[in-house]
């Protein structure tokens, strides 16, 4: 729902502008109203879409604590999507915690639980998602091979109060994932 709200916020600008064009023809005032639509929608997307994240983060924290009480494993609250997922308004298929185990990454979400062994990871990079096209997001993509087949784990931080803040956090998450992937394997195996 929060992903549709920016369109609702921006729509009145477009309606007023188009009404002015219909009644009086093109004008600078009509153009300003119409230009207000994408600006209002962008601001609303940046500020309103993350509103539910805190509640979801708390709920997923409770679920994770129920599974493994007082576990101190490093974790980051993220949005997640499998490579084939395509949401027009929301790039995230699920939300939950990305856990950094010594031997594997784990996504513990509301719907999905996914693990990726560290030995399978070959690359960490940025990938575009629907929010990328308006400058408000991108995936941190952990890529590798498993049994000769390509695998990928796409995540995006969801811990900041704006999408722009979450996008900025992708730089630190990518760096942390690269550091984690470069560590020697547990048990001394490089």
mmCIF file of the C-alpha atoms, coordinates in Angstrom:
data_MODEL
# 
_entry.id   MODEL 
# 
loop_
_atom_site.group_PDB 
_atom_site.id 
_atom_site.type_symbol 
_atom_site.label_atom_id 
_atom_site.label_alt_id 
_atom_site.label_comp_id 
_atom_site.label_asym_id 
_atom_site.label_entity_id 
_atom_site.label_seq_id 
_atom_site.pdbx_PDB_ins_code 
_atom_site.Cartn_x 
_atom_site.Cartn_y 
_atom_site.Cartn_z 
_atom_site.occupancy 
_atom_site.B_iso_or_equiv 
_atom_site.pdbx_formal_charge 
_atom_site.auth_seq_id 
_atom_site.auth_comp_id 
_atom_site.auth_asym_id 
_atom_site.auth_atom_id 
_atom_site.pdbx_PDB_model_num 
ATOM 1   C CA . UNK A 1 1   ? 0.000   0.000   0.000   1.00 0.00 ? 1   UNK A CA 1 
ATOM 2   C CA . UNK A 1 2   ? 2.788   2.436   0.882   1.00 0.00 ? 2   UNK A CA 1 
ATOM 3   C CA . UNK A 1 3   ? 4.182   1.991   -2.633  1.00 0.00 ? 3   UNK A CA 1 
ATOM 4   C CA . UNK A 1 4   ? 0.913   3.187   -4.237  1.00 0.00 ? 4   UNK A CA 1 
ATOM 5   C CA . UNK A 1 5   ? 0.529   6.159   -1.877  1.00 0.00 ? 5   UNK A CA 1 
ATOM 6   C CA . UNK A 1 6   ? 3.024   8.389   -3.772  1.00 0.00 ? 6   UNK A CA 1 
ATOM 7   C CA . UNK A 1 7   ? 0.808   8.176   -6.863  1.00 0.00 ? 7   UNK A CA 1 
ATOM 8   C CA . UNK A 1 8   ? -2.152  9.300   -4.764  1.00 0.00 ? 8   UNK A CA 1 
ATOM 9   C CA . UNK A 1 9   ? -0.124  12.225  -3.390  1.00 0.00 ? 9   UNK A CA 1 
ATOM 10  C CA . UNK A 1 10  ? 1.037   13.298  -6.849  1.00 0.00 ? 10  UNK A CA 1 
ATOM 11  C CA . UNK A 1 11  ? -2.224  12.742  -8.750  1.00 0.00 ? 11  UNK A CA 1 
ATOM 12  C CA . UNK A 1 12  ? -3.947  16.005  -7.709  1.00 0.00 ? 12  UNK A CA 1 
ATOM 13  C CA . UNK A 1 13  ? -1.134  18.008  -9.344  1.00 0.00 ? 13  UNK A CA 1 
ATOM 14  C CA . UNK A 1 14  ? -1.650  16.197  -12.631 1.00 0.00 ? 14  UNK A CA 1 
ATOM 15  C CA . UNK A 1 15  ? -5.452  16.491  -12.411 1.00 0.00 ? 15  UNK A CA 1 
ATOM 16  C CA . UNK A 1 16  ? -5.363  20.260  -11.782 1.00 0.00 ? 16  UNK A CA 1 
ATOM 17  C CA . UNK A 1 17  ? -2.836  20.786  -14.590 1.00 0.00 ? 17  UNK A CA 1 
ATOM 18  C CA . UNK A 1 18  ? -4.738  18.663  -17.109 1.00 0.00 ? 18  UNK A CA 1 
ATOM 19  C CA . UNK A 1 19  ? -8.003  20.365  -16.131 1.00 0.00 ? 19  UNK A CA 1 
ATOM 20  C CA . UNK A 1 20  ? -6.439  23.758  -16.791 1.00 0.00 ? 20  UNK A CA 1 
ATOM 21  C CA . UNK A 1 21  ? -5.228  22.578  -20.196 1.00 0.00 ? 21  UNK A CA 1 
ATOM 22  C CA . UNK A 1 22  ? -8.685  21.202  -21.028 1.00 0.00 ? 22  UNK A CA 1 
ATOM 23  C CA . UNK A 1 23  ? -10.468 24.411  -19.980 1.00 0.00 ? 23  UNK A CA 1 
ATOM 24  C CA . UNK A 1 24  ? -8.044  27.095  -21.167 1.00 0.00 ? 24  UNK A CA 1 
ATOM 25  C CA . UNK A 1 25  ? -5.423  25.454  -23.316 1.00 0.00 ? 25  UNK A CA 1 
ATOM 26  C CA . UNK A 1 26  ? -1.725  25.041  -22.561 1.00 0.00 ? 26  UNK A CA 1 
ATOM 27  C CA . UNK A 1 27  ? -0.253  27.567  -20.149 1.00 0.00 ? 27  UNK A CA 1 
ATOM 28  C CA . UNK A 1 28  ? 2.747   28.034  -17.927 1.00 0.00 ? 28  UNK A CA 1 
ATOM 29  C CA . UNK A 1 29  ? 0.550   27.537  -14.858 1.00 0.00 ? 29  UNK A CA 1 
ATOM 30  C CA . UNK A 1 30  ? -0.842  24.269  -16.228 1.00 0.00 ? 30  UNK A CA 1 
ATOM 31  C CA . UNK A 1 31  ? 2.682   23.090  -17.028 1.00 0.00 ? 31  UNK A CA 1 
ATOM 32  C CA . UNK A 1 32  ? 3.796   23.919  -13.470 1.00 0.00 ? 32  UNK A CA 1 
ATOM 33  C CA . UNK A 1 33  ? 0.924   21.888  -12.020 1.00 0.00 ? 33  UNK A CA 1 
ATOM 34  C CA . UNK A 1 34  ? 1.706   18.950  -14.306 1.00 0.00 ? 34  UNK A CA 1 
ATOM 35  C CA . UNK A 1 35  ? 5.417   19.187  -13.427 1.00 0.00 ? 35  UNK A CA 1 
ATOM 36  C CA . UNK A 1 36  ? 4.405   19.047  -9.770  1.00 0.00 ? 36  UNK A CA 1 
ATOM 37  C CA . UNK A 1 37  ? 3.102   15.492  -10.240 1.00 0.00 ? 37  UNK A CA 1 
ATOM 38  C CA . UNK A 1 38  ? 6.482   13.726  -10.614 1.00 0.00 ? 38  UNK A CA 1 
ATOM 39  C CA . UNK A 1 39  ? 8.090   15.957  -7.983  1.00 0.00 ? 39  UNK A CA 1 
ATOM 40  C CA . UNK A 1 40  ? 5.349   15.271  -5.411  1.00 0.00 ? 40  UNK A CA 1 
ATOM 41  C CA . UNK A 1 41  ? 5.369   11.548  -6.267  1.00 0.00 ? 41  UNK A CA 1 
ATOM 42  C CA . UNK A 1 42  ? 9.179   11.396  -5.917  1.00 0.00 ? 42  UNK A CA 1 
ATOM 43  C CA . UNK A 1 43  ? 9.140   13.150  -2.535  1.00 0.00 ? 43  UNK A CA 1 
ATOM 44  C CA . UNK A 1 44  ? 6.281   10.968  -1.325  1.00 0.00 ? 44  UNK A CA 1 
ATOM 45  C CA . UNK A 1 45  ? 8.062   7.829   -2.513  1.00 0.00 ? 45  UNK A CA 1 
ATOM 46  C CA . UNK A 1 46  ? 11.244  8.817   -0.689  1.00 0.00 ? 46  UNK A CA 1 
ATOM 47  C CA . UNK A 1 47  ? 9.450   9.724   2.552   1.00 0.00 ? 47  UNK A CA 1 
ATOM 48  C CA . UNK A 1 48  ? 6.371   7.480   2.716   1.00 0.00 ? 48  UNK A CA 1 
ATOM 49  C CA . UNK A 1 49  ? 7.460   4.105   1.333   1.00 0.00 ? 49  UNK A CA 1 
ATOM 50  C CA . UNK A 1 50  ? 9.766   3.338   4.314   1.00 0.00 ? 50  UNK A CA 1 
ATOM 51  C CA . UNK A 1 51  ? 7.064   4.162   6.907   1.00 0.00 ? 51  UNK A CA 1 
ATOM 52  C CA . UNK A 1 52  ? 6.187   0.527   7.601   1.00 0.00 ? 52  UNK A CA 1 
ATOM 53  C CA . UNK A 1 53  ? 9.793   -0.666  7.774   1.00 0.00 ? 53  UNK A CA 1 
ATOM 54  C CA . UNK A 1 54  ? 10.224  -0.155  11.531  1.00 0.00 ? 54  UNK A CA 1 
ATOM 55  C CA . UNK A 1 55  ? 7.201   -2.291  12.366  1.00 0.00 ? 55  UNK A CA 1 
ATOM 56  C CA . UNK A 1 56  ? 8.295   -5.006  9.932   1.00 0.00 ? 56  UNK A CA 1 
ATOM 57  C CA . UNK A 1 57  ? 11.855  -4.886  11.328  1.00 0.00 ? 57  UNK A CA 1 
ATOM 58  C CA . UNK A 1 58  ? 10.547  -5.293  14.883  1.00 0.00 ? 58  UNK A CA 1 
ATOM 59  C CA . UNK A 1 59  ? 8.252   -8.175  13.876  1.00 0.00 ? 59  UNK A CA 1 
ATOM 60  C CA . UNK A 1 60  ? 11.026  -9.990  12.002  1.00 0.00 ? 60  UNK A CA 1 
ATOM 61  C CA . UNK A 1 61  ? 13.335  -9.412  14.978  1.00 0.00 ? 61  UNK A CA 1 
ATOM 62  C CA . UNK A 1 62  ? 10.790  -11.140 17.228  1.00 0.00 ? 62  UNK A CA 1 
ATOM 63  C CA . UNK A 1 63  ? 10.503  -14.056 14.803  1.00 0.00 ? 63  UNK A CA 1 
ATOM 64  C CA . UNK A 1 64  ? 14.269  -14.395 14.568  1.00 0.00 ? 64  UNK A CA 1 
ATOM 65  C CA . UNK A 1 65  ? 14.587  -14.233 18.365  1.00 0.00 ? 65  UNK A CA 1 
ATOM 66  C CA . UNK A 1 66  ? 11.958  -16.991 18.682  1.00 0.00 ? 66  UNK A CA 1 
ATOM 67  C CA . UNK A 1 67  ? 14.012  -19.166 16.353  1.00 0.00 ? 67  UNK A CA 1 
ATOM 68  C CA . UNK A 1 68  ? 17.429  -18.452 17.884  1.00 0.00 ? 68  UNK A CA 1 
ATOM 69  C CA . UNK A 1 69  ? 17.132  -16.571 21.189  1.00 0.00 ? 69  UNK A CA 1 
ATOM 70  C CA . UNK A 1 70  ? 19.881  -14.042 21.967  1.00 0.00 ? 70  UNK A CA 1 
ATOM 71  C CA . UNK A 1 71  ? 21.828  -14.910 18.815  1.00 0.00 ? 71  UNK A CA 1 
ATOM 72  C CA . UNK A 1 72  ? 24.540  -12.276 18.276  1.00 0.00 ? 72  UNK A CA 1 
ATOM 73  C CA . UNK A 1 73  ? 25.105  -13.066 14.588  1.00 0.00 ? 73  UNK A CA 1 
ATOM 74  C CA . UNK A 1 74  ? 25.733  -9.885  12.585  1.00 0.00 ? 74  UNK A CA 1 
ATOM 75  C CA . UNK A 1 75  ? 22.565  -8.918  10.712  1.00 0.00 ? 75  UNK A CA 1 
ATOM 76  C CA . UNK A 1 76  ? 21.103  -6.202  8.511   1.00 0.00 ? 76  UNK A CA 1 
ATOM 77  C CA . UNK A 1 77  ? 17.407  -5.560  7.873   1.00 0.00 ? 77  UNK A CA 1 
ATOM 78  C CA . UNK A 1 78  ? 16.858  -5.733  4.105   1.00 0.00 ? 78  UNK A CA 1 
ATOM 79  C CA . UNK A 1 79  ? 14.379  -6.029  1.308   1.00 0.00 ? 79  UNK A CA 1 
ATOM 80  C CA . UNK A 1 80  ? 14.902  -9.161  -0.787  1.00 0.00 ? 80  UNK A CA 1 
ATOM 81  C CA . UNK A 1 81  ? 13.914  -10.495 -4.195  1.00 0.00 ? 81  UNK A CA 1 
ATOM 82  C CA . UNK A 1 82  ? 14.729  -13.583 -6.176  1.00 0.00 ? 82  UNK A CA 1 
ATOM 83  C CA . UNK A 1 83  ? 16.179  -12.835 -9.638  1.00 0.00 ? 83  UNK A CA 1 
ATOM 84  C CA . UNK A 1 84  ? 12.919  -13.703 -11.436 1.00 0.00 ? 84  UNK A CA 1 
ATOM 85  C CA . UNK A 1 85  ? 10.719  -11.472 -9.274  1.00 0.00 ? 85  UNK A CA 1 
ATOM 86  C CA . UNK A 1 86  ? 9.328   -8.372  -10.941 1.00 0.00 ? 86  UNK A CA 1 
ATOM 87  C CA . UNK A 1 87  ? 7.208   -5.997  -8.889  1.00 0.00 ? 87  UNK A CA 1 
ATOM 88  C CA . UNK A 1 88  ? 6.263   -2.758  -10.650 1.00 0.00 ? 88  UNK A CA 1 
ATOM 89  C CA . UNK A 1 89  ? 5.681   -0.639  -7.536  1.00 0.00 ? 89  UNK A CA 1 
ATOM 90  C CA . UNK A 1 90  ? 7.690   -2.611  -4.992  1.00 0.00 ? 90  UNK A CA 1 
ATOM 91  C CA . UNK A 1 91  ? 10.980  -4.223  -5.953  1.00 0.00 ? 91  UNK A CA 1 
ATOM 92  C CA . UNK A 1 92  ? 11.026  -6.240  -2.704  1.00 0.00 ? 92  UNK A CA 1 
ATOM 93  C CA . UNK A 1 93  ? 9.496   -9.684  -2.738  1.00 0.00 ? 93  UNK A CA 1 
ATOM 94  C CA . UNK A 1 94  ? 10.080  -10.067 0.999   1.00 0.00 ? 94  UNK A CA 1 
ATOM 95  C CA . UNK A 1 95  ? 11.679  -8.260  3.939   1.00 0.00 ? 95  UNK A CA 1 
ATOM 96  C CA . UNK A 1 96  ? 13.775  -9.707  6.720   1.00 0.00 ? 96  UNK A CA 1 
ATOM 97  C CA . UNK A 1 97  ? 17.276  -10.032 8.055   1.00 0.00 ? 97  UNK A CA 1 
ATOM 98  C CA . UNK A 1 98  ? 20.444  -10.808 6.153   1.00 0.00 ? 98  UNK A CA 1 
ATOM 99  C CA . UNK A 1 99  ? 22.633  -12.768 8.574   1.00 0.00 ? 99  UNK A CA 1 
ATOM 100 C CA . UNK A 1 100 ? 26.411  -13.024 8.192   1.00 0.00 ? 100 UNK A CA 1 
ATOM 101 C CA . UNK A 1 101 ? 27.349  -16.537 9.360   1.00 0.00 ? 101 UNK A CA 1 
ATOM 102 C CA . UNK A 1 102 ? 31.026  -17.546 9.104   1.00 0.00 ? 102 UNK A CA 1 
ATOM 103 C CA . UNK A 1 103 ? 30.277  -20.084 6.355   1.00 0.00 ? 103 UNK A CA 1 
ATOM 104 C CA . UNK A 1 104 ? 27.147  -18.695 4.680   1.00 0.00 ? 104 UNK A CA 1 
ATOM 105 C CA . UNK A 1 105 ? 24.765  -15.798 4.199   1.00 0.00 ? 105 UNK A CA 1 
ATOM 106 C CA . UNK A 1 106 ? 21.219  -16.330 5.313   1.00 0.00 ? 106 UNK A CA 1 
ATOM 107 C CA . UNK A 1 107 ? 18.138  -14.324 4.447   1.00 0.00 ? 107 UNK A CA 1 
ATOM 108 C CA . UNK A 1 108 ? 15.490  -14.836 7.122   1.00 0.00 ? 108 UNK A CA 1 
ATOM 109 C CA . UNK A 1 109 ? 12.293  -13.259 5.846   1.00 0.00 ? 109 UNK A CA 1 
ATOM 110 C CA . UNK A 1 110 ? 8.582   -13.207 6.452   1.00 0.00 ? 110 UNK A CA 1 
ATOM 111 C CA . UNK A 1 111 ? 8.039   -15.563 3.496   1.00 0.00 ? 111 UNK A CA 1 
ATOM 112 C CA . UNK A 1 112 ? 11.442  -16.809 2.330   1.00 0.00 ? 112 UNK A CA 1 
ATOM 113 C CA . UNK A 1 113 ? 14.439  -18.342 4.042   1.00 0.00 ? 113 UNK A CA 1 
ATOM 114 C CA . UNK A 1 114 ? 17.449  -18.524 1.721   1.00 0.00 ? 114 UNK A CA 1 
ATOM 115 C CA . UNK A 1 115 ? 21.050  -19.515 2.370   1.00 0.00 ? 115 UNK A CA 1 
ATOM 116 C CA . UNK A 1 116 ? 24.111  -18.991 0.204   1.00 0.00 ? 116 UNK A CA 1 
ATOM 117 C CA . UNK A 1 117 ? 27.366  -20.745 1.178   1.00 0.00 ? 117 UNK A CA 1 
ATOM 118 C CA . UNK A 1 118 ? 30.347  -18.406 1.242   1.00 0.00 ? 118 UNK A CA 1 
ATOM 119 C CA . UNK A 1 119 ? 32.278  -20.786 -1.001  1.00 0.00 ? 119 UNK A CA 1 
ATOM 120 C CA . UNK A 1 120 ? 29.666  -20.256 -3.734  1.00 0.00 ? 120 UNK A CA 1 
ATOM 121 C CA . UNK A 1 121 ? 30.078  -16.454 -3.801  1.00 0.00 ? 121 UNK A CA 1 
ATOM 122 C CA . UNK A 1 122 ? 32.075  -15.149 -6.751  1.00 0.00 ? 122 UNK A CA 1 
ATOM 123 C CA . UNK A 1 123 ? 31.040  -11.500 -6.930  1.00 0.00 ? 123 UNK A CA 1 
ATOM 124 C CA . UNK A 1 124 ? 29.237  -8.702  -5.093  1.00 0.00 ? 124 UNK A CA 1 
ATOM 125 C CA . UNK A 1 125 ? 27.930  -5.803  -7.181  1.00 0.00 ? 125 UNK A CA 1 
ATOM 126 C CA . UNK A 1 126 ? 25.142  -3.287  -7.610  1.00 0.00 ? 126 UNK A CA 1 
ATOM 127 C CA . UNK A 1 127 ? 22.129  -4.034  -9.795  1.00 0.00 ? 127 UNK A CA 1 
ATOM 128 C CA . UNK A 1 128 ? 19.224  -1.815  -10.768 1.00 0.00 ? 128 UNK A CA 1 
ATOM 129 C CA . UNK A 1 129 ? 15.751  -2.230  -9.303  1.00 0.00 ? 129 UNK A CA 1 
ATOM 130 C CA . UNK A 1 130 ? 12.561  -0.211  -10.012 1.00 0.00 ? 130 UNK A CA 1 
ATOM 131 C CA . UNK A 1 131 ? 13.589  2.509   -7.531  1.00 0.00 ? 131 UNK A CA 1 
ATOM 132 C CA . UNK A 1 132 ? 16.913  2.952   -9.375  1.00 0.00 ? 132 UNK A CA 1 
ATOM 133 C CA . UNK A 1 133 ? 15.158  4.667   -12.276 1.00 0.00 ? 133 UNK A CA 1 
ATOM 134 C CA . UNK A 1 134 ? 14.153  7.563   -9.970  1.00 0.00 ? 134 UNK A CA 1 
ATOM 135 C CA . UNK A 1 135 ? 17.408  7.653   -7.991  1.00 0.00 ? 135 UNK A CA 1 
ATOM 136 C CA . UNK A 1 136 ? 16.000  6.060   -4.832  1.00 0.00 ? 136 UNK A CA 1 
ATOM 137 C CA . UNK A 1 137 ? 17.404  2.549   -4.671  1.00 0.00 ? 137 UNK A CA 1 
ATOM 138 C CA . UNK A 1 138 ? 19.460  -0.329  -6.010  1.00 0.00 ? 138 UNK A CA 1 
ATOM 139 C CA . UNK A 1 139 ? 20.183  -3.937  -5.213  1.00 0.00 ? 139 UNK A CA 1 
ATOM 140 C CA . UNK A 1 140 ? 23.324  -5.222  -3.611  1.00 0.00 ? 140 UNK A CA 1 
ATOM 141 C CA . UNK A 1 141 ? 23.640  -8.444  -5.563  1.00 0.00 ? 141 UNK A CA 1 
ATOM 142 C CA . UNK A 1 142 ? 25.594  -11.384 -4.160  1.00 0.00 ? 142 UNK A CA 1 
ATOM 143 C CA . UNK A 1 143 ? 26.360  -13.675 -7.085  1.00 0.00 ? 143 UNK A CA 1 
ATOM 144 C CA . UNK A 1 144 ? 27.933  -17.064 -7.430  1.00 0.00 ? 144 UNK A CA 1 
ATOM 145 C CA . UNK A 1 145 ? 27.619  -20.607 -8.677  1.00 0.00 ? 145 UNK A CA 1 
ATOM 146 C CA . UNK A 1 146 ? 26.146  -23.680 -7.029  1.00 0.00 ? 146 UNK A CA 1 
ATOM 147 C CA . UNK A 1 147 ? 26.506  -27.094 -8.655  1.00 0.00 ? 147 UNK A CA 1 
ATOM 148 C CA . UNK A 1 148 ? 27.613  -25.351 -11.842 1.00 0.00 ? 148 UNK A CA 1 
ATOM 149 C CA . UNK A 1 149 ? 24.524  -23.125 -11.983 1.00 0.00 ? 149 UNK A CA 1 
ATOM 150 C CA . UNK A 1 150 ? 24.455  -19.348 -11.432 1.00 0.00 ? 150 UNK A CA 1 
ATOM 151 C CA . UNK A 1 151 ? 22.869  -18.184 -8.170  1.00 0.00 ? 151 UNK A CA 1 
ATOM 152 C CA . UNK A 1 152 ? 22.072  -14.703 -6.950  1.00 0.00 ? 152 UNK A CA 1 
ATOM 153 C CA . UNK A 1 153 ? 20.841  -13.059 -3.769  1.00 0.00 ? 153 UNK A CA 1 
ATOM 154 C CA . UNK A 1 154 ? 19.522  -9.488  -4.257  1.00 0.00 ? 154 UNK A CA 1 
ATOM 155 C CA . UNK A 1 155 ? 19.098  -7.360  -1.128  1.00 0.00 ? 155 UNK A CA 1 
ATOM 156 C CA . UNK A 1 156 ? 18.631  -3.687  -0.284  1.00 0.00 ? 156 UNK A CA 1 
ATOM 157 C CA . UNK A 1 157 ? 18.980  -2.094  3.165   1.00 0.00 ? 157 UNK A CA 1 
ATOM 158 C CA . UNK A 1 158 ? 15.686  -1.060  4.793   1.00 0.00 ? 158 UNK A CA 1 
ATOM 159 C CA . UNK A 1 159 ? 16.945  0.418   8.062   1.00 0.00 ? 159 UNK A CA 1 
ATOM 160 C CA . UNK A 1 160 ? 16.880  4.152   7.260   1.00 0.00 ? 160 UNK A CA 1 
ATOM 161 C CA . UNK A 1 161 ? 13.875  6.490   7.423   1.00 0.00 ? 161 UNK A CA 1 
ATOM 162 C CA . UNK A 1 162 ? 14.005  7.421   3.697   1.00 0.00 ? 162 UNK A CA 1 
ATOM 163 C CA . UNK A 1 163 ? 14.609  5.507   0.491   1.00 0.00 ? 163 UNK A CA 1 
ATOM 164 C CA . UNK A 1 164 ? 17.453  7.887   -0.312  1.00 0.00 ? 164 UNK A CA 1 
ATOM 165 C CA . UNK A 1 165 ? 19.060  7.014   3.039   1.00 0.00 ? 165 UNK A CA 1 
ATOM 166 C CA . UNK A 1 166 ? 18.615  3.307   2.310   1.00 0.00 ? 166 UNK A CA 1 
ATOM 167 C CA . UNK A 1 167 ? 20.205  3.752   -1.119  1.00 0.00 ? 167 UNK A CA 1 
ATOM 168 C CA . UNK A 1 168 ? 23.201  5.458   0.462   1.00 0.00 ? 168 UNK A CA 1 
ATOM 169 C CA . UNK A 1 169 ? 23.477  2.508   2.871   1.00 0.00 ? 169 UNK A CA 1 
ATOM 170 C CA . UNK A 1 170 ? 23.951  0.128   -0.079  1.00 0.00 ? 170 UNK A CA 1 
ATOM 171 C CA . UNK A 1 171 ? 27.574  1.302   -0.402  1.00 0.00 ? 171 UNK A CA 1 
ATOM 172 C CA . UNK A 1 172 ? 28.428  0.159   3.131   1.00 0.00 ? 172 UNK A CA 1 
ATOM 173 C CA . UNK A 1 173 ? 26.508  -3.100  2.746   1.00 0.00 ? 173 UNK A CA 1 
ATOM 174 C CA . UNK A 1 174 ? 28.315  -3.915  -0.501  1.00 0.00 ? 174 UNK A CA 1 
ATOM 175 C CA . UNK A 1 175 ? 31.682  -3.227  1.133   1.00 0.00 ? 175 UNK A CA 1 
ATOM 176 C CA . UNK A 1 176 ? 30.787  -5.400  4.152   1.00 0.00 ? 176 UNK A CA 1 
ATOM 177 C CA . UNK A 1 177 ? 29.671  -8.260  1.897   1.00 0.00 ? 177 UNK A CA 1 
ATOM 178 C CA . UNK A 1 178 ? 32.906  -8.030  -0.089  1.00 0.00 ? 178 UNK A CA 1 
ATOM 179 C CA . UNK A 1 179 ? 34.928  -8.180  3.145   1.00 0.00 ? 179 UNK A CA 1 
ATOM 180 C CA . UNK A 1 180 ? 32.882  -11.146 4.377   1.00 0.00 ? 180 UNK A CA 1 
ATOM 181 C CA . UNK A 1 181 ? 33.271  -13.018 1.065   1.00 0.00 ? 181 UNK A CA 1 
ATOM 182 C CA . UNK A 1 182 ? 37.072  -12.488 1.118   1.00 0.00 ? 182 UNK A CA 1 
ATOM 183 C CA . UNK A 1 183 ? 37.555  -14.035 4.583   1.00 0.00 ? 183 UNK A CA 1 
ATOM 184 C CA . UNK A 1 184 ? 39.270  -17.435 4.769   1.00 0.00 ? 184 UNK A CA 1 
ATOM 185 C CA . UNK A 1 185 ? 36.820  -20.317 4.931   1.00 0.00 ? 185 UNK A CA 1 
ATOM 186 C CA . UNK A 1 186 ? 36.099  -21.670 8.443   1.00 0.00 ? 186 UNK A CA 1 
ATOM 187 C CA . UNK A 1 187 ? 38.476  -24.444 9.340   1.00 0.00 ? 187 UNK A CA 1 
ATOM 188 C CA . UNK A 1 188 ? 41.419  -22.835 7.509   1.00 0.00 ? 188 UNK A CA 1 
ATOM 189 C CA . UNK A 1 189 ? 40.246  -23.739 3.999   1.00 0.00 ? 189 UNK A CA 1 
ATOM 190 C CA . UNK A 1 190 ? 40.983  -20.753 1.673   1.00 0.00 ? 190 UNK A CA 1 
# 
